[in-house]
Amino acid sequence: MNQKLRRYITENFPKTIRYNPDNNGTLIGLPKPYNVPSITDHFQEMYYWDTYFLNRGLIIDGNAEQAKNNAENMFFLIEKYGFMPNGNRFFYLHNSQPPFLSMMVDDIFAATKDTKWLKKAFDVLLKEYDFWMTRRLSPIGLNMYKGEIEMAINEGMYKGFLDRIGSRPESITDEKLSMQYVSICESGWDINPRFDFRVEDFCSVELNALMFAFEMNMAKFTDILGFDNSKIWTDKAEKRKALMTKYMLKDGIFYDYDFTNDKISDKFTCASIYPMTVGMLSKEQAEILKDNIPRLETEFGLAVTEKMYDADKYSFQWQYPNGWAPMYSLAINALDKYGYTADAKRIAQKYVDLIERNFEKTNNLWEKYNVVTGGIDVEDESSDGHKTMPPMMGWTAGVYIEASAYLETR
């Protein structure tokens, strides 16, 4: 571990804490202090799935109380709006983000053993689960990203989509692009080439893997809290696994499924790692996925996708050659869960080396990295609309702590 970088993170994580209990302009006030991804300038609000990976670093650093504060702010937003928004801005009420809260609660409970707090969390999780199962359910019984379509159309959000990709797709109306924008933002991979500008036609593999984890965690929490209905939740998880196997499994790997055209995607991305991360795979399936992860690897790290067809036509920041911190965390934990320690260590070491190399050059951490060159020369349209890639603490720092700790303990 680079001690200079470790000191930088320790000194600067507290500088990302904000406390704004009252609404202020576009900002939604939150009752507890919360972490934002960046020290200054961009990303001055709490985000949903970003915070899961940030929290993992906080917990390893012995700061489970701040991780709990972040989660409790999410409880507040779910109670207030019926779902966890993209972040605590009024303009983020268009969509949620991938549902990592049950995993966040599991991490915090493992660190605190606070059953009273777990009961509070359980009641809120019931409400979030209901959101996904009533407002984001596809005709085949699996979940999909959608966003608040009517709101997006009324606000003409197609403009944001076009700004982000740099070129207009053929034969797609403004209304359709507005729909795409909120749906793709809900995926967290904004913007990516996985869905061919038809997000609403797909059940995504990572969303349903996270929902499987949600159901298994609710079964686990039910047992811990002394309730007698954990089988309800394990049955839900088994039903989901069966549906995913029916619709998403191809050659031993789970892919996105186009339910409108009854077609499994042929795009291999880090999304296919999620079922392994949540423990959904058989040993045989895990072996197949482990052997295919090198398709996403380079000398310098893990690309979020294989090299895809529209790289020269559109600007997709969630595409090769860009590498993003959360995908490393998911891959490390997936491989470790199934006993592939050497492979997990390889991925962890590549991430640590990538972060340290660029910190030595720039004295900063960054939102994403180019894993072909090993630098920060990325194809960029940052998620807040700025052309210059912003520096980042957030999940970049959180996953660095996690990957470093993994290498030190394995």
Coordinates of C-alpha atoms in Angstrom, one line a residue:
M1 CA 0.0 0.0 0.0
N2 CA 1.2 3.5 -0.9
Q3 CA 1.4 5.2 2.5
K4 CA 1.3 8.7 0.9
L5 CA -2.0 7.8 -0.8
R6 CA -3.4 6.2 2.3
R7 CA -2.7 9.4 4.3
Y8 CA -4.3 11.4 1.6
I9 CA -7.5 9.3 1.8
T10 CA -7.5 9.4 5.6
E11 CA -7.1 13.2 5.6
N12 CA -9.6 13.9 2.9
F13 CA -12.5 11.5 3.5
P14 CA -13.7 13.8 6.3
K15 CA -13.7 16.7 3.8
T16 CA -16.4 14.9 1.8
I17 CA -18.9 15.0 4.7
R18 CA -21.8 17.5 4.4
Y19 CA -24.6 18.3 6.8
N20 CA -27.6 20.0 5.3
P21 CA -30.8 19.2 7.3
D22 CA -32.9 21.7 5.3
N23 CA -33.8 21.9 1.6
N24 CA -31.7 24.5 -0.2
G25 CA -32.5 25.2 -3.9
T26 CA -32.2 21.9 -5.7
L27 CA -30.7 20.2 -2.7
I28 CA -32.9 17.9 -0.6
G29 CA -32.1 18.3 3.1
L30 CA -31.0 15.1 5.0
P31 CA -31.2 14.5 8.7
K32 CA -27.7 13.1 9.2
P33 CA -24.2 14.1 8.0
Y34 CA -23.5 12.4 4.6
N35 CA -20.6 11.8 2.3
V36 CA -20.4 13.2 -1.2
P37 CA -18.1 11.8 -3.9
S38 CA -15.8 14.8 -4.3
I39 CA -14.2 17.3 -2.0
T40 CA -15.1 20.3 -4.0
D41 CA -16.9 21.4 -7.2
H42 CA -18.7 18.5 -8.8
F43 CA -20.8 15.8 -7.2
Q44 CA -21.8 17.8 -4.0
E45 CA -24.7 15.5 -3.1
M46 CA -25.1 12.0 -1.7
Y47 CA -25.6 9.3 -4.4
Y48 CA -27.2 5.9 -4.1
W49 CA -25.0 3.2 -5.4
D50 CA -21.8 5.2 -5.1
T51 CA -22.3 5.3 -1.4
Y52 CA -22.4 1.5 -1.1
F53 CA -18.7 1.3 -2.2
L54 CA -17.7 4.4 -0.3
N55 CA -19.3 2.8 2.8
R56 CA -17.2 -0.4 2.5
G57 CA -14.1 1.7 2.8
L58 CA -15.5 3.6 5.7
I59 CA -16.3 0.4 7.6
I60 CA -12.8 -1.1 6.9
D61 CA -11.4 2.1 8.3
G62 CA -13.4 1.7 11.5
N63 CA -16.0 4.4 10.7
A64 CA -19.2 2.3 10.7
E65 CA -21.1 5.2 12.3
Q66 CA -20.7 7.4 9.3
A67 CA -21.6 4.5 7.0
K68 CA -24.7 4.2 9.2
N69 CA -25.4 7.9 8.8
N70 CA -25.4 7.5 5.0
A71 CA -27.8 4.6 5.2
E72 CA -30.1 6.4 7.5
N73 CA -30.3 9.3 5.1
M74 CA -31.4 6.8 2.5
F75 CA -34.1 5.5 4.9
F76 CA -35.3 9.1 5.2
L77 CA -35.5 9.5 1.4
I78 CA -37.4 6.2 1.0
E79 CA -39.9 7.1 3.7
K80 CA -40.4 10.5 2.0
Y81 CA -40.6 9.5 -1.6
G82 CA -41.3 5.8 -1.6
F83 CA -38.0 4.9 -3.3
M84 CA -34.3 5.8 -3.0
P85 CA -33.6 8.5 -5.6
N86 CA -30.5 8.8 -7.7
G87 CA -29.3 11.3 -5.1
N88 CA -30.5 14.1 -2.8
R89 CA -31.4 16.6 -5.5
F90 CA -35.0 17.3 -6.6
F91 CA -33.9 16.8 -10.2
Y92 CA -32.8 13.2 -9.2
L93 CA -36.4 12.3 -8.4
H94 CA -36.7 11.0 -12.0
N95 CA -35.1 7.7 -11.2
S96 CA -33.5 5.4 -8.6
Q97 CA -30.2 3.6 -9.0
P98 CA -29.2 0.0 -8.6
P99 CA -30.6 -1.3 -5.3
F100 CA -27.6 -1.8 -3.1
L101 CA -29.3 -0.8 0.2
S102 CA -29.9 -4.3 1.5
M103 CA -26.2 -5.1 1.0
M104 CA -25.3 -1.8 2.6
V105 CA -27.4 -2.7 5.6
D106 CA -25.8 -6.2 5.8
D107 CA -22.3 -4.6 5.8
I108 CA -23.3 -2.2 8.6
F109 CA -25.0 -4.8 10.7
A110 CA -22.0 -7.1 10.4
A111 CA -19.9 -4.2 11.9
T112 CA -22.3 -3.0 14.6
K113 CA -24.4 -6.0 15.5
D114 CA -27.2 -3.5 16.3
T115 CA -30.4 -5.5 16.0
K116 CA -32.6 -2.5 17.0
W117 CA -31.1 -0.6 14.0
L118 CA -31.6 -3.7 11.8
K119 CA -35.3 -3.7 12.6
K120 CA -35.6 -0.1 11.6
A121 CA -33.7 -0.9 8.4
F122 CA -35.9 -3.9 7.7
D123 CA -39.1 -1.9 7.7
V124 CA -37.6 0.6 5.2
L125 CA -36.3 -2.2 3.0
L126 CA -39.8 -3.6 2.7
K127 CA -40.8 -0.2 1.2
E128 CA -37.9 -0.2 -1.3
Y129 CA -38.6 -3.8 -2.3
D130 CA -42.2 -2.8 -3.0
F131 CA -41.1 0.0 -5.2
W132 CA -39.0 -2.3 -7.4
M133 CA -41.7 -5.0 -7.5
T134 CA -44.6 -2.7 -8.4
R135 CA -43.0 0.1 -10.4
R136 CA -40.1 -1.7 -12.1
L137 CA -41.5 -5.2 -12.9
S138 CA -41.4 -6.5 -16.5
P139 CA -44.1 -8.8 -18.1
I140 CA -41.9 -11.9 -17.5
G141 CA -41.6 -11.3 -13.7
L142 CA -38.1 -10.0 -13.6
N143 CA -37.1 -6.4 -12.9
M144 CA -36.2 -3.7 -15.3
Y145 CA -34.8 -0.1 -15.3
K146 CA -37.4 2.4 -16.3
G147 CA -37.3 5.8 -14.5
E148 CA -40.2 8.2 -14.3
I149 CA -41.0 8.3 -18.0
E150 CA -43.8 10.9 -18.0
M151 CA -41.7 13.3 -16.0
A152 CA -38.7 12.8 -18.4
I153 CA -40.9 13.5 -21.5
N154 CA -42.5 16.6 -20.0
E155 CA -39.1 18.0 -19.1
G156 CA -37.5 17.3 -22.5
M157 CA -34.7 15.2 -21.1
Y158 CA -33.6 14.0 -24.5
K159 CA -31.3 17.1 -24.6
G160 CA -29.3 15.6 -21.8
F161 CA -29.0 12.3 -23.6
L162 CA -27.8 13.9 -26.8
D163 CA -25.3 16.1 -24.9
R164 CA -23.9 12.9 -23.3
I165 CA -23.4 10.7 -26.4
G166 CA -22.4 13.4 -28.8
S167 CA -24.3 12.0 -31.8
R168 CA -28.0 11.4 -32.4
P169 CA -29.1 7.8 -33.0
E170 CA -31.1 7.3 -36.1
S171 CA -34.9 7.1 -36.1
I172 CA -35.4 7.8 -32.4
T173 CA -37.8 10.5 -31.4
D174 CA -37.1 13.1 -28.7
E175 CA -39.7 11.4 -26.5
K176 CA -38.0 8.1 -26.8
L177 CA -34.6 9.6 -26.0
S178 CA -36.1 11.2 -22.9
M179 CA -37.3 7.8 -21.8
Q180 CA -33.9 6.3 -22.5
Y181 CA -32.2 9.0 -20.5
V182 CA -34.0 8.4 -17.1
S183 CA -33.9 4.7 -17.6
I184 CA -30.2 4.5 -18.4
C185 CA -29.5 6.8 -15.5
E186 CA -31.4 4.5 -13.2
S187 CA -28.9 1.7 -14.2
G188 CA -26.0 3.8 -12.9
W189 CA -24.2 3.0 -16.2
D190 CA -25.0 6.4 -17.7
I191 CA -24.5 6.1 -20.6
N192 CA -23.6 2.6 -22.0
P193 CA -24.1 0.6 -25.2
R194 CA -25.7 -2.5 -23.6
F195 CA -29.3 -1.9 -24.6
D196 CA -29.1 -0.5 -28.1
F197 CA -31.2 2.6 -27.1
R198 CA -34.0 0.3 -25.9
V199 CA -33.5 0.1 -22.2
E200 CA -37.3 -0.4 -21.6
D201 CA -37.1 -3.7 -23.6
F202 CA -34.5 -5.4 -21.2
C203 CA -34.3 -7.1 -17.9
S204 CA -30.8 -6.4 -16.9
V205 CA -28.7 -9.1 -15.3
E206 CA -27.1 -6.9 -12.5
L207 CA -30.5 -5.5 -11.4
N208 CA -32.0 -9.0 -11.0
A209 CA -28.8 -10.3 -9.3
L210 CA -29.1 -7.4 -6.8
M211 CA -32.8 -8.2 -6.3
F212 CA -31.8 -11.8 -5.6
A213 CA -29.4 -10.5 -3.0
F214 CA -32.2 -8.3 -1.6
E215 CA -34.5 -11.3 -1.2
M216 CA -31.7 -13.4 0.4
N217 CA -30.8 -10.6 2.7
M218 CA -34.4 -10.1 3.8
A219 CA -34.5 -13.9 4.6
K220 CA -31.3 -13.5 6.6
F221 CA -32.6 -10.4 8.5
T222 CA -35.9 -12.1 9.2
D223 CA -34.0 -15.0 11.0
I224 CA -31.8 -12.6 12.9
L225 CA -34.8 -10.6 14.1
G226 CA -36.6 -13.7 15.2
F227 CA -39.5 -13.6 12.7
D228 CA -40.8 -16.9 11.3
N229 CA -41.3 -16.1 7.6
S230 CA -37.9 -16.3 6.1
K231 CA -39.1 -19.0 3.7
I232 CA -41.2 -16.4 2.0
W233 CA -38.1 -14.6 1.0
T234 CA -36.0 -17.6 0.1
D235 CA -38.9 -18.8 -2.1
K236 CA -38.9 -15.4 -3.9
A237 CA -35.1 -15.7 -4.4
E238 CA -35.4 -19.2 -5.8
K239 CA -38.2 -18.1 -8.1
R240 CA -36.1 -15.2 -9.4
K241 CA -33.1 -17.5 -9.9
A242 CA -35.2 -19.9 -11.9
L243 CA -36.5 -17.1 -14.1
M244 CA -33.0 -15.7 -14.6
T245 CA -31.8 -19.2 -15.6
K246 CA -34.7 -19.6 -18.0
Y247 CA -34.2 -16.2 -19.8
M248 CA -30.7 -15.0 -19.1
L249 CA -28.3 -18.0 -19.0
K250 CA -26.3 -18.7 -22.2
D251 CA -23.2 -21.0 -22.3
G252 CA -23.0 -20.9 -18.5
I253 CA -23.0 -17.0 -18.2
F254 CA -25.9 -14.7 -17.3
Y255 CA -26.6 -11.8 -19.8
D256 CA -29.2 -9.1 -20.2
Y257 CA -32.4 -10.3 -21.7
D258 CA -34.5 -8.5 -24.3
F259 CA -38.0 -9.6 -23.3
T260 CA -39.7 -7.7 -26.1
N261 CA -37.8 -9.7 -28.8
D262 CA -37.2 -12.9 -26.7
K263 CA -33.4 -12.6 -27.1
I264 CA -30.4 -12.9 -24.9
S265 CA -27.9 -10.2 -25.3
D266 CA -24.5 -11.0 -26.9
K267 CA -22.7 -8.2 -25.0
F268 CA -20.3 -9.5 -22.3
T269 CA -19.8 -6.8 -19.7
C270 CA -19.0 -6.5 -16.0
A271 CA -22.8 -6.8 -15.4
S272 CA -22.4 -10.6 -15.9
I273 CA -20.2 -10.7 -12.7
Y274 CA -23.0 -9.7 -10.4
P275 CA -24.6 -13.2 -10.1
M276 CA -21.3 -14.5 -8.9
T277 CA -20.9 -11.6 -6.4
V278 CA -24.2 -12.4 -4.8
G279 CA -23.6 -16.1 -4.7
M280 CA -26.2 -17.2 -7.2
L281 CA -24.0 -19.4 -9.4
S282 CA -23.3 -23.1 -9.3
K283 CA -19.7 -24.1 -9.0
E284 CA -19.7 -25.0 -12.7
Q285 CA -21.1 -21.6 -13.7
A286 CA -18.6 -19.8 -11.4
E287 CA -15.8 -21.7 -13.2
I288 CA -17.0 -20.6 -16.6
L289 CA -17.4 -17.0 -15.5
K290 CA -13.9 -17.0 -13.9
D291 CA -12.4 -18.2 -17.1
N292 CA -14.2 -15.4 -19.1
I293 CA -13.3 -12.5 -16.9
P294 CA -10.0 -12.1 -18.7
R295 CA -12.0 -11.0 -21.7
L296 CA -12.6 -7.8 -19.8
E297 CA -9.0 -7.5 -18.5
T298 CA -6.1 -5.5 -19.8
E299 CA -2.6 -5.1 -18.5
F300 CA -3.8 -2.2 -16.4
G301 CA -7.2 -3.3 -15.1
L302 CA -10.8 -4.3 -15.7
A303 CA -12.8 -2.6 -18.5
V304 CA -16.5 -2.2 -17.9
T305 CA -17.3 -3.9 -21.2
E306 CA -15.6 -5.7 -24.0
K307 CA -14.7 -3.4 -27.0
M308 CA -18.1 -2.7 -28.6
Y309 CA -19.3 -1.7 -32.0
D310 CA -20.3 2.0 -31.5
A311 CA -17.2 3.2 -29.7
D312 CA -16.3 5.5 -32.6
K313 CA -19.8 6.7 -33.3
Y314 CA -21.0 7.6 -29.8
S315 CA -19.5 8.7 -26.5
F316 CA -20.3 6.0 -23.9
Q317 CA -18.4 6.6 -20.7
W318 CA -19.6 3.2 -19.4
Q319 CA -17.7 1.2 -22.1
Y320 CA -14.2 0.0 -23.0
P321 CA -11.6 1.3 -22.4
N322 CA -12.9 2.9 -19.3
G323 CA -12.6 1.1 -15.9
W324 CA -14.7 2.0 -12.9
A325 CA -14.0 1.3 -9.2
P326 CA -17.2 -0.6 -8.3
M327 CA -16.6 -3.2 -11.0
Y328 CA -13.3 -4.1 -9.3
S329 CA -15.0 -4.5 -5.9
L330 CA -17.7 -6.7 -7.4
A331 CA -15.1 -8.9 -9.2
I332 CA -12.8 -9.2 -6.2
N333 CA -15.7 -10.3 -4.0
A334 CA -17.2 -12.6 -6.6
L335 CA -13.9 -14.5 -7.2
D336 CA -13.2 -14.7 -3.5
K337 CA -16.7 -16.0 -2.6
Y338 CA -16.1 -19.0 -4.9
G339 CA -12.5 -19.7 -3.7
Y340 CA -10.6 -18.1 -6.6
T341 CA -8.3 -16.2 -4.4
A342 CA -5.4 -15.9 -6.8
D343 CA -7.7 -14.4 -9.4
A344 CA -9.3 -12.0 -6.9
K345 CA -5.8 -10.9 -5.8
R346 CA -4.8 -10.3 -9.5
I347 CA -7.8 -8.0 -10.0
A348 CA -7.2 -6.3 -6.7
Q349 CA -3.5 -5.7 -7.5
K350 CA -4.3 -4.2 -10.9
Y351 CA -6.7 -1.8 -9.3
V352 CA -4.2 -0.8 -6.5
D353 CA -1.4 -0.4 -9.0
L354 CA -3.6 1.7 -11.3
I355 CA -4.7 4.1 -8.6
E356 CA -1.3 4.4 -7.1
R357 CA 0.4 5.0 -10.4
N358 CA -1.9 7.8 -11.3
F359 CA -1.8 9.3 -7.8
E360 CA 1.9 9.6 -8.1
K361 CA 1.5 11.5 -11.4
T362 CA -1.5 13.8 -10.5
N363 CA -1.7 13.8 -6.6
N364 CA -5.4 13.0 -7.0
L365 CA -7.9 10.2 -7.4
W366 CA -10.3 10.2 -10.4
E367 CA -13.8 9.2 -11.4
K368 CA -12.6 6.5 -13.9
Y369 CA -9.5 5.3 -15.6
N370 CA -8.4 4.2 -19.1
V371 CA -7.4 0.6 -18.6
V372 CA -5.7 0.3 -22.0
T373 CA -3.2 3.1 -21.4
G374 CA -3.2 2.9 -17.6
G375 CA -3.9 6.6 -17.4
I376 CA -6.7 9.1 -17.1
D377 CA -7.0 9.8 -20.8
V378 CA -10.6 8.6 -20.9
E379 CA -13.5 9.0 -23.4
D380 CA -15.4 11.3 -21.1
E381 CA -18.7 13.0 -20.7
S382 CA -18.9 13.2 -17.0
S383 CA -22.2 12.3 -15.3
D384 CA -22.8 15.9 -14.3
G385 CA -22.4 17.1 -17.9
H386 CA -18.8 18.5 -17.5
K387 CA -16.4 17.7 -20.3
T388 CA -13.4 17.6 -17.9
M389 CA -13.2 14.5 -15.8
P390 CA -13.7 15.4 -12.1
P391 CA -11.4 14.3 -9.3
M392 CA -13.1 11.8 -7.1
M393 CA -12.9 10.4 -3.5
G394 CA -16.1 8.4 -3.2
W395 CA -16.0 4.9 -4.6
T396 CA -12.5 5.3 -6.0
A397 CA -11.1 5.8 -2.5
G398 CA -13.5 3.2 -0.9
V399 CA -12.5 0.5 -3.3
Y400 CA -8.8 1.3 -3.0
I401 CA -9.2 0.8 0.8
E402 CA -11.0 -2.5 0.2
A403 CA -8.6 -3.8 -2.5
S404 CA -5.6 -2.9 -0.4
A405 CA -7.1 -4.6 2.7
Y406 CA -7.8 -7.7 0.6
L407 CA -4.2 -7.9 -0.6
E408 CA -2.9 -7.5 3.0
T409 CA -5.1 -10.2 4.4
R410 CA -5.0 -12.9 1.7

